[in-house]
mmCIF file of C-alpha atoms and ligand atoms in Angstrom:
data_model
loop_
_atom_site.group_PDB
_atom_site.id
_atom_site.type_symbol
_atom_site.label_atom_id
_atom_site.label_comp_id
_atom_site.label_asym_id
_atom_site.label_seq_id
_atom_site.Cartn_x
_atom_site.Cartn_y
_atom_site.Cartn_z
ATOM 1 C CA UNK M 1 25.314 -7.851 -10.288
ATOM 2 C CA UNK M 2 22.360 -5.721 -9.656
ATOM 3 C CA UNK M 3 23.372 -2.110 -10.019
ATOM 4 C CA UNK M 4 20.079 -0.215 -9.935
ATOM 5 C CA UNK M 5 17.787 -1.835 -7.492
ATOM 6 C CA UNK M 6 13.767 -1.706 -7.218
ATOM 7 C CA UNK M 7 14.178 -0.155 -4.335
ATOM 8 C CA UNK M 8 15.884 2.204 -1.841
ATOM 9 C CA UNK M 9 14.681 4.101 1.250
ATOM 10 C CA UNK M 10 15.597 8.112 0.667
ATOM 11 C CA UNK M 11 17.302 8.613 4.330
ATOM 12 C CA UNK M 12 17.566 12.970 4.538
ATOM 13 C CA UNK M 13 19.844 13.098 7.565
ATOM 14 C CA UNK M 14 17.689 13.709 10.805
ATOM 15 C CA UNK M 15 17.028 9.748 10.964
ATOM 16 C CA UNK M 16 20.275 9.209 12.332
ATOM 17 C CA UNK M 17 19.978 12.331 14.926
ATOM 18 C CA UNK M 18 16.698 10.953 15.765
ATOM 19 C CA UNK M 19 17.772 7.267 16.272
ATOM 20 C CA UNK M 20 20.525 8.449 18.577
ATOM 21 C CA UNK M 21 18.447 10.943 20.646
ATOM 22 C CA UNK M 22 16.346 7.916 21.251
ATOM 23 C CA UNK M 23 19.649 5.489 22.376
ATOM 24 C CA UNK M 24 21.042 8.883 24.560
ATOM 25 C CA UNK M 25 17.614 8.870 26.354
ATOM 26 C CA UNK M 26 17.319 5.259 27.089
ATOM 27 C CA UNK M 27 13.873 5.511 25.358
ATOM 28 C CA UNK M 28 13.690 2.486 23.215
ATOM 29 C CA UNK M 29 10.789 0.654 23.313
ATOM 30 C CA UNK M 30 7.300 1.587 22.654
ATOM 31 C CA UNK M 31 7.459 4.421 24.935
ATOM 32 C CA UNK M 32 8.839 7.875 24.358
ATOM 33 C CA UNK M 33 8.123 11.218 22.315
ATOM 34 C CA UNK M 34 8.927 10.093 19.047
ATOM 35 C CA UNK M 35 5.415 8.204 18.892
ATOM 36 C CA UNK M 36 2.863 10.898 19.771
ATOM 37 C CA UNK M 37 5.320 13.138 17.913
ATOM 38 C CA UNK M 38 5.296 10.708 14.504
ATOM 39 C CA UNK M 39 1.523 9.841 14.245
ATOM 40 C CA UNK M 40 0.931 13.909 14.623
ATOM 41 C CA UNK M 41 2.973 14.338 11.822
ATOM 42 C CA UNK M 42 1.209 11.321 9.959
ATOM 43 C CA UNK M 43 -2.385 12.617 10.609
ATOM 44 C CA UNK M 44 -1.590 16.024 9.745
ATOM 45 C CA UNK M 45 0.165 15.306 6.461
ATOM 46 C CA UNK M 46 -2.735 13.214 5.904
ATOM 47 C CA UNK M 47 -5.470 15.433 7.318
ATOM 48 C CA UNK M 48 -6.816 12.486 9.224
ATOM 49 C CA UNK M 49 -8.799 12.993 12.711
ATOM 50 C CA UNK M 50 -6.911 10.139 14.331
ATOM 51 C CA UNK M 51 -3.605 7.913 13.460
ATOM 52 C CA UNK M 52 -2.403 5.291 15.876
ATOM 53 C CA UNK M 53 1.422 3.754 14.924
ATOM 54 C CA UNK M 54 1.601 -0.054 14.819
ATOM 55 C CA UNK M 55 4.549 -2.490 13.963
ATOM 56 C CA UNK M 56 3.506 -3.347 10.317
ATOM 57 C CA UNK M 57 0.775 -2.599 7.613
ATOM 58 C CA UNK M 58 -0.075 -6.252 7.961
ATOM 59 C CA UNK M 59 -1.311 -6.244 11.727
ATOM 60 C CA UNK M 60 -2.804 -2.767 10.583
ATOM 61 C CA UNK M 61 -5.281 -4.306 8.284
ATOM 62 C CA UNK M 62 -5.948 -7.165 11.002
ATOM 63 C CA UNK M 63 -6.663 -3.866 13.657
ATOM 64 C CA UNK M 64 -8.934 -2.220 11.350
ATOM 65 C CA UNK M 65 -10.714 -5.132 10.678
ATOM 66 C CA UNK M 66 -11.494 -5.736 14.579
ATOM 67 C CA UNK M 67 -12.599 -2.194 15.076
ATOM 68 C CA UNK M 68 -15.245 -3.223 12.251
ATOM 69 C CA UNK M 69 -16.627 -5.910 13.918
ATOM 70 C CA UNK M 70 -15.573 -7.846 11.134
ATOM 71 C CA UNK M 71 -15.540 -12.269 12.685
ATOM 72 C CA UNK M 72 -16.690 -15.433 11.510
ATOM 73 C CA UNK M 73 -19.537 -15.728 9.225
ATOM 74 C CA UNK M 74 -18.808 -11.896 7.390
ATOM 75 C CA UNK M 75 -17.710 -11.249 3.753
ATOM 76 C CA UNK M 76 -15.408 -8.703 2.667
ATOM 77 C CA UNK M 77 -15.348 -7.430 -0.782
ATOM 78 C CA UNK M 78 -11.233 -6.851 -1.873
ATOM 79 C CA UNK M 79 -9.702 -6.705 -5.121
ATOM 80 C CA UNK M 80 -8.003 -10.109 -6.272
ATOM 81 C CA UNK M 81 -5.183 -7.686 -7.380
ATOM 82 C CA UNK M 82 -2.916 -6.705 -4.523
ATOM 83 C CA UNK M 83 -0.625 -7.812 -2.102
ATOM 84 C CA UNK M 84 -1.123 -10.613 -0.131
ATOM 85 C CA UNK M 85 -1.883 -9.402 3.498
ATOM 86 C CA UNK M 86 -5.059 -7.887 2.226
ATOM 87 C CA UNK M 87 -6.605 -11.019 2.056
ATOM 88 C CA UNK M 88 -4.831 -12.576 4.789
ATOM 89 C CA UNK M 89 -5.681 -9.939 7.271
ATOM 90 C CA UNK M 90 -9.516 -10.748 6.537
ATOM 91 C CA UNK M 91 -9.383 -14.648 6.972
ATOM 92 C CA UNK M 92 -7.053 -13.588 10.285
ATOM 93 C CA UNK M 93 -10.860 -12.430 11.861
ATOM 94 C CA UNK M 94 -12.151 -15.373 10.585
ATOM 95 C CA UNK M 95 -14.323 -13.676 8.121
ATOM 96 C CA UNK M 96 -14.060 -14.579 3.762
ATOM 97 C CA UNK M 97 -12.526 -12.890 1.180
ATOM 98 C CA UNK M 98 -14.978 -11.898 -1.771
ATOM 99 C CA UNK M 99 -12.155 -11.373 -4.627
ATOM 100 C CA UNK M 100 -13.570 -8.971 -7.357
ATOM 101 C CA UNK M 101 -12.072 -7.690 -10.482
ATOM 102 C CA UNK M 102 -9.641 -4.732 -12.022
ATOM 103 C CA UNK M 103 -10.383 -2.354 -14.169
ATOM 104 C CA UNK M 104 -8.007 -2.282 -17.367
ATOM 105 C CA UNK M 105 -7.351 1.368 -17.554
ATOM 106 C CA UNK M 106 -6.332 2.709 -13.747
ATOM 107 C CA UNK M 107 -5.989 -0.853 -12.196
ATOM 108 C CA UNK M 108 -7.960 -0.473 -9.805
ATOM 109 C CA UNK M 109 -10.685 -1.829 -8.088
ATOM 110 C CA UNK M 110 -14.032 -2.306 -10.466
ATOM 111 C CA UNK M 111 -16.802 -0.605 -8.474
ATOM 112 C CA UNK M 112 -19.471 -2.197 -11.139
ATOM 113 C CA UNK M 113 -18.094 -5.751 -9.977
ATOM 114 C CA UNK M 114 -17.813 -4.717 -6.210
ATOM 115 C CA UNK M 115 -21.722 -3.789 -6.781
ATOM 116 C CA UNK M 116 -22.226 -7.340 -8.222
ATOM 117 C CA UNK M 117 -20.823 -9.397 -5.159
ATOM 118 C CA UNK M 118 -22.568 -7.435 -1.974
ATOM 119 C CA UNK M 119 -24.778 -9.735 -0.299
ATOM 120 C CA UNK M 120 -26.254 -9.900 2.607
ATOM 121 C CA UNK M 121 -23.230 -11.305 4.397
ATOM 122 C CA UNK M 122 -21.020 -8.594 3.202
ATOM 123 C CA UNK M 123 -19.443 -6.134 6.139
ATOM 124 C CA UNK M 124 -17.393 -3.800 4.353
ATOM 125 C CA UNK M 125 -15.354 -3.119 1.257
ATOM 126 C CA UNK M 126 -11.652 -3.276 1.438
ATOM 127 C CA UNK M 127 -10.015 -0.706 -1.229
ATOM 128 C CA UNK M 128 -6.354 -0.815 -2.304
ATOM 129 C CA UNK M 129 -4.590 1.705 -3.708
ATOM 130 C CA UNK M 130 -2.539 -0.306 -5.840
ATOM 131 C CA UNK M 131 0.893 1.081 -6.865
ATOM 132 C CA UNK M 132 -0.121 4.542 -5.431
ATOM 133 C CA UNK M 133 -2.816 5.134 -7.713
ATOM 134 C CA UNK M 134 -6.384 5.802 -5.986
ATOM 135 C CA UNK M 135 -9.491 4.172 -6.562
ATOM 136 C CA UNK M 136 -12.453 5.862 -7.555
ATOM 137 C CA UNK M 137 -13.139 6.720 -4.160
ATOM 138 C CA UNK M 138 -16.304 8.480 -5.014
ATOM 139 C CA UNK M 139 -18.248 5.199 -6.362
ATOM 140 C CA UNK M 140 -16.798 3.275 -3.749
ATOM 141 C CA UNK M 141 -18.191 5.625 -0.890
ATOM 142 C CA UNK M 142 -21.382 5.830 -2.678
ATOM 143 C CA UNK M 143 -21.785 2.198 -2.955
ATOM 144 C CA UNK M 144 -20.495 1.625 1.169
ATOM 145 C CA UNK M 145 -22.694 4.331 1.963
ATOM 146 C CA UNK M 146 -25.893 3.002 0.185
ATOM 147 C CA UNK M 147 -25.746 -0.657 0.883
ATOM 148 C CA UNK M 148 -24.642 0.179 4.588
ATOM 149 C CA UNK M 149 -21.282 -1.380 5.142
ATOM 150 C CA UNK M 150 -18.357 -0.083 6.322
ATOM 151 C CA UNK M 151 -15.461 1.185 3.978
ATOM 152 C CA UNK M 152 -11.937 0.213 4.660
ATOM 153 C CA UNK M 153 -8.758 1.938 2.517
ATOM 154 C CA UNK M 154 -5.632 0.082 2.633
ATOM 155 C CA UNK M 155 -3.355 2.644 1.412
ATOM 156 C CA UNK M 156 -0.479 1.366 2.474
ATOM 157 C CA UNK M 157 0.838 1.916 -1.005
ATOM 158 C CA UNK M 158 -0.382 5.442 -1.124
ATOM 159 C CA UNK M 159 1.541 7.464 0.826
ATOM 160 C CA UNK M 160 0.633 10.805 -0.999
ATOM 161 C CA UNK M 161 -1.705 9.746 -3.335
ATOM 162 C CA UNK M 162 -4.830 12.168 -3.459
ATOM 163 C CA UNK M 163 -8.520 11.567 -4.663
ATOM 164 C CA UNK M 164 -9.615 14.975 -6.036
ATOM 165 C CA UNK M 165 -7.339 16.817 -3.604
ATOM 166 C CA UNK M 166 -7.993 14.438 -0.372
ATOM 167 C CA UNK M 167 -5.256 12.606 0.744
ATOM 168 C CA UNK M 168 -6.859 8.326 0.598
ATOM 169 C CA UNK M 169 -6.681 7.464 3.801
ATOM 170 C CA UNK M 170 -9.413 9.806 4.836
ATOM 171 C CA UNK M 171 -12.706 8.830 2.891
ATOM 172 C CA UNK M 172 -12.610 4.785 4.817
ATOM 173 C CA UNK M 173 -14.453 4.162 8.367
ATOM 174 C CA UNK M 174 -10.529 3.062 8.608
ATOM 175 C CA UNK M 175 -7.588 3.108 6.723
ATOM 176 C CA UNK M 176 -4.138 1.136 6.859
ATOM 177 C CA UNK M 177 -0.525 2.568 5.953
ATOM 178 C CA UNK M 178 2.911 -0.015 5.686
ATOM 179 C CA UNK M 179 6.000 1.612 6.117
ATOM 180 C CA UNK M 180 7.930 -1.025 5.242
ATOM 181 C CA UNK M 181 11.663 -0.787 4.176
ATOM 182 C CA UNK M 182 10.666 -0.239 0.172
ATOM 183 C CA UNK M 183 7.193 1.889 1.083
ATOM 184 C CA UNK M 184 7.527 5.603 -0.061
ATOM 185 C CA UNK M 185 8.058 6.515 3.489
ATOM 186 C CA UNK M 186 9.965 3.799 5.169
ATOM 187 C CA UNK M 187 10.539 2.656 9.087
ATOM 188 C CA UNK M 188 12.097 -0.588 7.803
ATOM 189 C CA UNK M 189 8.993 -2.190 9.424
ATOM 190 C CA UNK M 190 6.057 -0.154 10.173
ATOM 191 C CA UNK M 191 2.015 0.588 9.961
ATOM 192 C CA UNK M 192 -0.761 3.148 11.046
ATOM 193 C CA UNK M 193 -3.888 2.978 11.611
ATOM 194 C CA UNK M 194 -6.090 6.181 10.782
ATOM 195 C CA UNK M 195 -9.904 6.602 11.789
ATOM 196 C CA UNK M 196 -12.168 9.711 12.110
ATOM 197 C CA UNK M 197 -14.582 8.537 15.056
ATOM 198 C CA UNK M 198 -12.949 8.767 18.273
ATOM 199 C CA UNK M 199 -14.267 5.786 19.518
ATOM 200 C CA UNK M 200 -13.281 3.667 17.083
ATOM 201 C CA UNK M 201 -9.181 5.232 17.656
ATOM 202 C CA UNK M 202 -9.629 4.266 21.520
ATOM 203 C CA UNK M 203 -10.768 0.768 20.477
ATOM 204 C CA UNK M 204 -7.699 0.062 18.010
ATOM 205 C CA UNK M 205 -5.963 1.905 20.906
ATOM 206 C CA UNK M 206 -6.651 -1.357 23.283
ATOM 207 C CA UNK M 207 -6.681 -3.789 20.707
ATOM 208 C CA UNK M 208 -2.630 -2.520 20.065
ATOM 209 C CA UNK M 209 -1.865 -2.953 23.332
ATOM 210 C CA UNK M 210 -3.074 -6.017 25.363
ATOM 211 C CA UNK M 211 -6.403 -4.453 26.025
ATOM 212 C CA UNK M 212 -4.781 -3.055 29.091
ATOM 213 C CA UNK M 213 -7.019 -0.395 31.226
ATOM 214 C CA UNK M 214 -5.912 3.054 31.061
ATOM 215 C CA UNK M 215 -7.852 2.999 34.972
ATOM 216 C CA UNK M 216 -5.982 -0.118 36.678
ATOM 217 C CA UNK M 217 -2.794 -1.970 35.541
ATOM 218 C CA UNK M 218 -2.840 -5.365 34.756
ATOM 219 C CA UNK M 219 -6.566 -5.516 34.033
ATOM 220 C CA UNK M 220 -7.487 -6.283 30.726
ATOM 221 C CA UNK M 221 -11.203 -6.153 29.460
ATOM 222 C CA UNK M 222 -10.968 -8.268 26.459
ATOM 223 C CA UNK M 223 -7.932 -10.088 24.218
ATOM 224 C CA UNK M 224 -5.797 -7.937 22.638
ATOM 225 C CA UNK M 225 -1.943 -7.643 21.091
ATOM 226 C CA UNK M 226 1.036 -6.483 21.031
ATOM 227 C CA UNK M 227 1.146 -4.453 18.108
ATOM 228 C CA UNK M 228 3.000 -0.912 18.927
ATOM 229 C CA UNK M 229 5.810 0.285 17.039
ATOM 230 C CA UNK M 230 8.737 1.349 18.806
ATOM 231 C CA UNK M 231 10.039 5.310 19.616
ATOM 232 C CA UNK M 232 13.036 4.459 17.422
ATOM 233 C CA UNK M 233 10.845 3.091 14.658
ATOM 234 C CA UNK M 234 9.011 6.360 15.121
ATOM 235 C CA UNK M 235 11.692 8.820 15.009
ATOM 236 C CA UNK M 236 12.784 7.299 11.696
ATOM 237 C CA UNK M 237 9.096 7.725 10.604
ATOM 238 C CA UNK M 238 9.235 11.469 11.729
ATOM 239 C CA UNK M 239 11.906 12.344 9.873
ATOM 240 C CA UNK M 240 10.971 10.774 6.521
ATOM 241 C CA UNK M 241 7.307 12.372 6.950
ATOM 242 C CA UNK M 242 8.961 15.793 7.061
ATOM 243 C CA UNK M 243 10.321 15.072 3.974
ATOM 244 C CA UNK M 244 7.559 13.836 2.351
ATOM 245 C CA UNK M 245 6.842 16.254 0.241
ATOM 246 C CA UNK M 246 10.241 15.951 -1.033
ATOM 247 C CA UNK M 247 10.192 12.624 -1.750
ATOM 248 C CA UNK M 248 7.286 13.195 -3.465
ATOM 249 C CA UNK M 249 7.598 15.399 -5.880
ATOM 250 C CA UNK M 250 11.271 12.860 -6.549
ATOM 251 C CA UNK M 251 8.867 10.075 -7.327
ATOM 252 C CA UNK M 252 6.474 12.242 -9.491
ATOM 253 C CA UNK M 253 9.527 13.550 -11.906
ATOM 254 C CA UNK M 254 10.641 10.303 -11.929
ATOM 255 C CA UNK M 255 7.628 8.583 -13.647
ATOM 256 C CA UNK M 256 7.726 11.544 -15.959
ATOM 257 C CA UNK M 257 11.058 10.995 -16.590
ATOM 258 C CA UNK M 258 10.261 7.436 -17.950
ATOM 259 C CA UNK M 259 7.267 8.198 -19.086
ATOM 260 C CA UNK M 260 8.732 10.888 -21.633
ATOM 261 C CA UNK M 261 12.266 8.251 -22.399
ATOM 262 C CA UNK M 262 9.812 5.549 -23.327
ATOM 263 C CA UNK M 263 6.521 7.047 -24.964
ATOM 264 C CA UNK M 264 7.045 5.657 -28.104
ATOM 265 C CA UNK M 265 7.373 2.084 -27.397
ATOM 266 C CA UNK M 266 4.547 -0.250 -27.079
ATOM 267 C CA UNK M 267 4.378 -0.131 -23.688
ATOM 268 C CA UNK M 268 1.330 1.417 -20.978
ATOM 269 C CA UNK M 269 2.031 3.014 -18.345
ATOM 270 C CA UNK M 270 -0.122 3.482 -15.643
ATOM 271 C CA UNK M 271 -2.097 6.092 -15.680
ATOM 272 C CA UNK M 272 -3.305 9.488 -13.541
ATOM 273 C CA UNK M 273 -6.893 9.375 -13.705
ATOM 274 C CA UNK M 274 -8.953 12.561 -13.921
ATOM 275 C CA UNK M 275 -9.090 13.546 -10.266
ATOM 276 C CA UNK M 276 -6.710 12.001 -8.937
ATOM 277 C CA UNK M 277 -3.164 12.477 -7.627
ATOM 278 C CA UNK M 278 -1.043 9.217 -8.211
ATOM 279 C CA UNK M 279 2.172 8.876 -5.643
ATOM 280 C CA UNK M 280 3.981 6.906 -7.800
ATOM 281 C CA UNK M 281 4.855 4.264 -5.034
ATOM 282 C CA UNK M 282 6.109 2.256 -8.073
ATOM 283 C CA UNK M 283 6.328 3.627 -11.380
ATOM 284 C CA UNK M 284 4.818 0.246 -13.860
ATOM 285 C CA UNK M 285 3.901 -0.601 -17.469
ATOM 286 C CA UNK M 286 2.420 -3.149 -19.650
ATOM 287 C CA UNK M 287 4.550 -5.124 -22.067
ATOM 288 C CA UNK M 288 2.278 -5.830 -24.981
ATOM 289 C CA UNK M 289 1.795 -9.698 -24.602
ATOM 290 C CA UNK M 290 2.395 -11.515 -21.122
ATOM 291 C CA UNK M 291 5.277 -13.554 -23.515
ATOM 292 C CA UNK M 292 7.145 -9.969 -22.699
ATOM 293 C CA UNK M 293 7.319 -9.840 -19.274
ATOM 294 C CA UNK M 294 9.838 -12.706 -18.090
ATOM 295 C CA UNK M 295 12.310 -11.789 -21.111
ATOM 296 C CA UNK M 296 11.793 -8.560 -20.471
ATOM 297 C CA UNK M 297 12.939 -8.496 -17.086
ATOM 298 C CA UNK M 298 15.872 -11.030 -17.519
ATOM 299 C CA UNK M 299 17.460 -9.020 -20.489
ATOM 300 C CA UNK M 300 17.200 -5.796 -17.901
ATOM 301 C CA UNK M 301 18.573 -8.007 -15.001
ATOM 302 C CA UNK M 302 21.752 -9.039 -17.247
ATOM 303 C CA UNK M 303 22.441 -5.193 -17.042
ATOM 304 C CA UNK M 304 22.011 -4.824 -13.650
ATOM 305 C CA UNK M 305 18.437 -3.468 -13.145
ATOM 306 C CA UNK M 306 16.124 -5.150 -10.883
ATOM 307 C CA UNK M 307 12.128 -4.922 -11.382
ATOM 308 C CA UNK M 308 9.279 -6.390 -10.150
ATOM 309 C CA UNK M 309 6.901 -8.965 -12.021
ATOM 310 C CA UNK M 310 3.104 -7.504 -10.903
ATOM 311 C CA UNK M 311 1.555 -9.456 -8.213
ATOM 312 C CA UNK M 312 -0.379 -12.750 -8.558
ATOM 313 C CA UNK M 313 -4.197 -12.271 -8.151
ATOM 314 C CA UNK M 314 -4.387 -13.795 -4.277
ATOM 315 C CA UNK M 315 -7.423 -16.324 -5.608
ATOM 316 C CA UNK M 316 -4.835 -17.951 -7.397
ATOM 317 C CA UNK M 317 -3.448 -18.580 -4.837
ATOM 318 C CA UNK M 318 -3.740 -22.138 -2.703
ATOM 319 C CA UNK M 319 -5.067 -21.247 0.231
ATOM 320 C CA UNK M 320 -7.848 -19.031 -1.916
ATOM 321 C CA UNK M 321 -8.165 -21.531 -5.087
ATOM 322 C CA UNK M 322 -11.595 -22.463 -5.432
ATOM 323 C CA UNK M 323 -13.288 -23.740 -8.298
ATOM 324 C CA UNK M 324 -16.193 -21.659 -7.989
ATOM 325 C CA UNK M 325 -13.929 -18.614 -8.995
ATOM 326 C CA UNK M 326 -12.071 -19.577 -12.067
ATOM 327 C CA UNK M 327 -9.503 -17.436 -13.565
ATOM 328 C CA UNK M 328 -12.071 -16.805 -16.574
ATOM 329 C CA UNK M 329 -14.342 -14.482 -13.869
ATOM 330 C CA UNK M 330 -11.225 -12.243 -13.763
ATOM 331 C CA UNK M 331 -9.615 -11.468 -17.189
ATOM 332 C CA UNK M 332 -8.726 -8.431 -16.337
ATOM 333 C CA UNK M 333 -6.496 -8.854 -13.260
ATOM 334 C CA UNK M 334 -5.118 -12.133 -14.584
ATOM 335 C CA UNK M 335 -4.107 -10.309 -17.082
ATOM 336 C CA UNK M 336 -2.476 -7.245 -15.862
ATOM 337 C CA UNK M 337 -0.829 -10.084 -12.947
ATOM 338 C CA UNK M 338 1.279 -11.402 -16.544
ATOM 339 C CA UNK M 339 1.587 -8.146 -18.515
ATOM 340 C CA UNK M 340 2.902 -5.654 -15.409
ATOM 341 C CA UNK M 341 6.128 -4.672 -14.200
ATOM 342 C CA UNK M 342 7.527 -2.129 -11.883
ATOM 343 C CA UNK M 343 10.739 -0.382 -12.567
ATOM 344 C CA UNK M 344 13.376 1.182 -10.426
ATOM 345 C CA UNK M 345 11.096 3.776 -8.529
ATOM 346 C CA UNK M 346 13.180 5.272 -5.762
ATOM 347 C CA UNK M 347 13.313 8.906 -4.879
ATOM 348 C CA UNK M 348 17.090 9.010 -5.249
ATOM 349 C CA UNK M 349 17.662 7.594 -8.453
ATOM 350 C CA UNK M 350 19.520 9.742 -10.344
ATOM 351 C CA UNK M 351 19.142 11.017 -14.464
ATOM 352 C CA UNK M 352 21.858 8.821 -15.569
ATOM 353 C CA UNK M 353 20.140 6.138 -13.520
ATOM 354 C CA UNK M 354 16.590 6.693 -15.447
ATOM 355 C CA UNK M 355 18.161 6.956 -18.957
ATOM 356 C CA UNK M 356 20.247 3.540 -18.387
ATOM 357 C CA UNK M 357 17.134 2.280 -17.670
ATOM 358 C CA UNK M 358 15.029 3.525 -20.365
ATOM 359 C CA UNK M 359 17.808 2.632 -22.921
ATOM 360 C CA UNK M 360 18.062 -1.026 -21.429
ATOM 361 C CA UNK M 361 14.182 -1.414 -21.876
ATOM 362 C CA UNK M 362 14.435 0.315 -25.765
ATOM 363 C CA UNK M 363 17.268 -2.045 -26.365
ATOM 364 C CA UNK M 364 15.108 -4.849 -25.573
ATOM 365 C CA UNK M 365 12.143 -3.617 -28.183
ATOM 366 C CA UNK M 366 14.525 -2.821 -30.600
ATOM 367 C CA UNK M 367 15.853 -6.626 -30.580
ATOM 368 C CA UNK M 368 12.767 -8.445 -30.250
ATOM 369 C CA UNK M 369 11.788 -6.591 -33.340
HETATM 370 C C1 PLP A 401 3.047 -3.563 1.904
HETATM 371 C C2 PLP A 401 1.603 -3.881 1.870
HETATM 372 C C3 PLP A 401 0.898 -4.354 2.997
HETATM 373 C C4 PLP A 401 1.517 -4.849 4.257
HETATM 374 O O1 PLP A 401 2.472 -4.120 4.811
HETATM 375 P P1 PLP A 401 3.634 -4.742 5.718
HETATM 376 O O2 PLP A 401 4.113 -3.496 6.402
HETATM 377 O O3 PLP A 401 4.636 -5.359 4.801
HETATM 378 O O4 PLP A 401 3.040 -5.712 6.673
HETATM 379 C C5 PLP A 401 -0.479 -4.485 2.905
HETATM 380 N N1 PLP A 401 -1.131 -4.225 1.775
HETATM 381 C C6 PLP A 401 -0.502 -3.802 0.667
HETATM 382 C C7 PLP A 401 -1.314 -3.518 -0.559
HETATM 383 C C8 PLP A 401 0.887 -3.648 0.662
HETATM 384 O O5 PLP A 401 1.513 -3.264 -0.453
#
């Protein structure tokens, strides 16, 4: 039924030559060149001073949050807007979740309300870049930097994105990427951790791995994981980061494309802030009442186009419902949870593709009229 997908990983040919250098060598597991050779690539592209792989974005977040000291007892500050492991990741330490609000124009994280919930419990802000738009990176340093806690970035949906030329990523104490199968670059499953103090990268180094001493096997200092990605996992990842830019620059004339098909219906799209570059991970709107949304995307399903509803704000969830934050102390992200969608957003979809799309989304506008 579904013709056009949400999704689709852009594969440029030297995965395959990759994969099967790795299955020649016998080098399969979480040994082997394709690792050192993939997070190079990763902290280059991102100008980071340090990138370590890891097997998802989710254990990512839990990694970073270790090499903060984050444990029982701490708060950290994340928008209730974004993906679940966010907020999972912090209760995985044992610390809380302090949910603050959007902001209705970029959909981002409201410094002013981050301000508002810093006590003297808190241990760092969590940013997410949500939909491969940046936050306002600036406030959000200022604020870690003057109220002395640490800043973490999970970008994992912001491979690309740029904060007045810097790639996001870069202005944390830590930062997470997911390179999941529908991320803009894809390992099927995948994650990195990037850092700037070298301390902290030998730390999340251990903690990846068991703990185990680089001096004397089978002697571990502490508790760690198993959380390394494999060298075929990694030579996917190398060749999709040398393509980046490629599948960039796809995604970017893609939201244009829509963008310019659709401007006069009464629909927002998300916009590029001044300063920053968005990556277009997925390319959303606004319908004009949440009453849209569901029709909306069942009328576009019936002609064979998948979307995505936005996510649900995580305090809504169960295992975050708590009376003390009502949906009333977040308008904004309750909101934009009912009125968002993303479209089609992958790198290879093709004109034809966009304008069946566009016309399936006017037809629906036209007959609701
Ligand atoms: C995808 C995603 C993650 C987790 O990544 P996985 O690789 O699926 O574990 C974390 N945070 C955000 C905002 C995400 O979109």
């Amino acid at each position: 039924m579904i013709s056009i997908p949400v999704y689709r990983p852009h594969f440029t040919g030297k995965e395959r030559e990759y994969v099967l250098d790795c299955l020649d060598s016998g080098w399969i597991s979480s040994r082997g060149e394709y690792i050192a050779r993939f997070e190079d690539a990763c902290r280059s592209f991102i100008g980071a001073e340090h990138a370590l792989s890891v097997c998802n974005g989710t254990v990512a977040l839990h990694l970073a949050l270790l090499a903060c000291g984050i444990g029982p007892g701490d708060e950290v500050i994340v928008p209730t807007l974004t993906y679940i492991a966010s907020a999972n990741a912090i209760r995985y330490v044992g610390a809380t979740p302090v949910f603050v609000e959007s902001m209705p124009d970029t959909w981002q994280v409201d410094p002013a309300d981050v301000e508002r919930k810093i006590t003297s419990r808190t241990k760092a802000i969590m940013a997410v870049h949500l939909y491969g738009c940046p936050c306002d990176m600036t406030r959000l340093c200022d604020l870690a930097q003057r109220y002395h806690i640490k800043l973490i970035e999970d970008a994992a949906e912001a491979f690309g994105t740029r904060w007045h030329g810097r790639h996001v990523g870069t202005f944390g104490d830590v930062s997470t990427f997911s390179f999941f199968g529908n991320k803009t670059i894809t390992t099927g499953e995948g994650g990195l951790v990037v850092c700037q103090d070298p301390a902290m990268s030998e730390h999340i180094g251990l903690l990846k791995s068991q703990y185990a001493s680089p001096h004397r096997r089978y002697w571990h200092e502490d508790i760690g994981y198993n959380y390394r990605m494999t060298n075929i996992t990694a030579a996917i990842g190398l060749a999709q980061v040398e393509k980046a830019d490629e599948i960039l620059a796809a995604k970017r004339r893609l939201a244009r494309s829509y963008e310019q098909k659709l401007a006069d219906l009464p629909i927002s799209f998300h916009n590029e802030p001044a300063g920053a570059t968005h990556s277009y991970w997925m390319v959303s709107f606004l319908v004009p009442s949440a009453e849209d949304r569901e029709p909306l995307r069942d009328h576009l399903e019936k002609m064979g186009i998948e979307t995505r509803p936005f996510f649900y704000p995580a305090h809504t969830m169960p295992m975050y419902a708590d009376p003390r934050r009502p949906n009333s102390a977040f308008p904004v992200a309750i909101d934009l949870g009912a009125r968002g969608l993303n479209l089609p957003s992958f790198p290879d979809l093709t004109d034809d593709e966009i304008e069946s799309v566009a016309e399936a989304v006017r037809s629906y506008f036209e007959m609701s009229r």
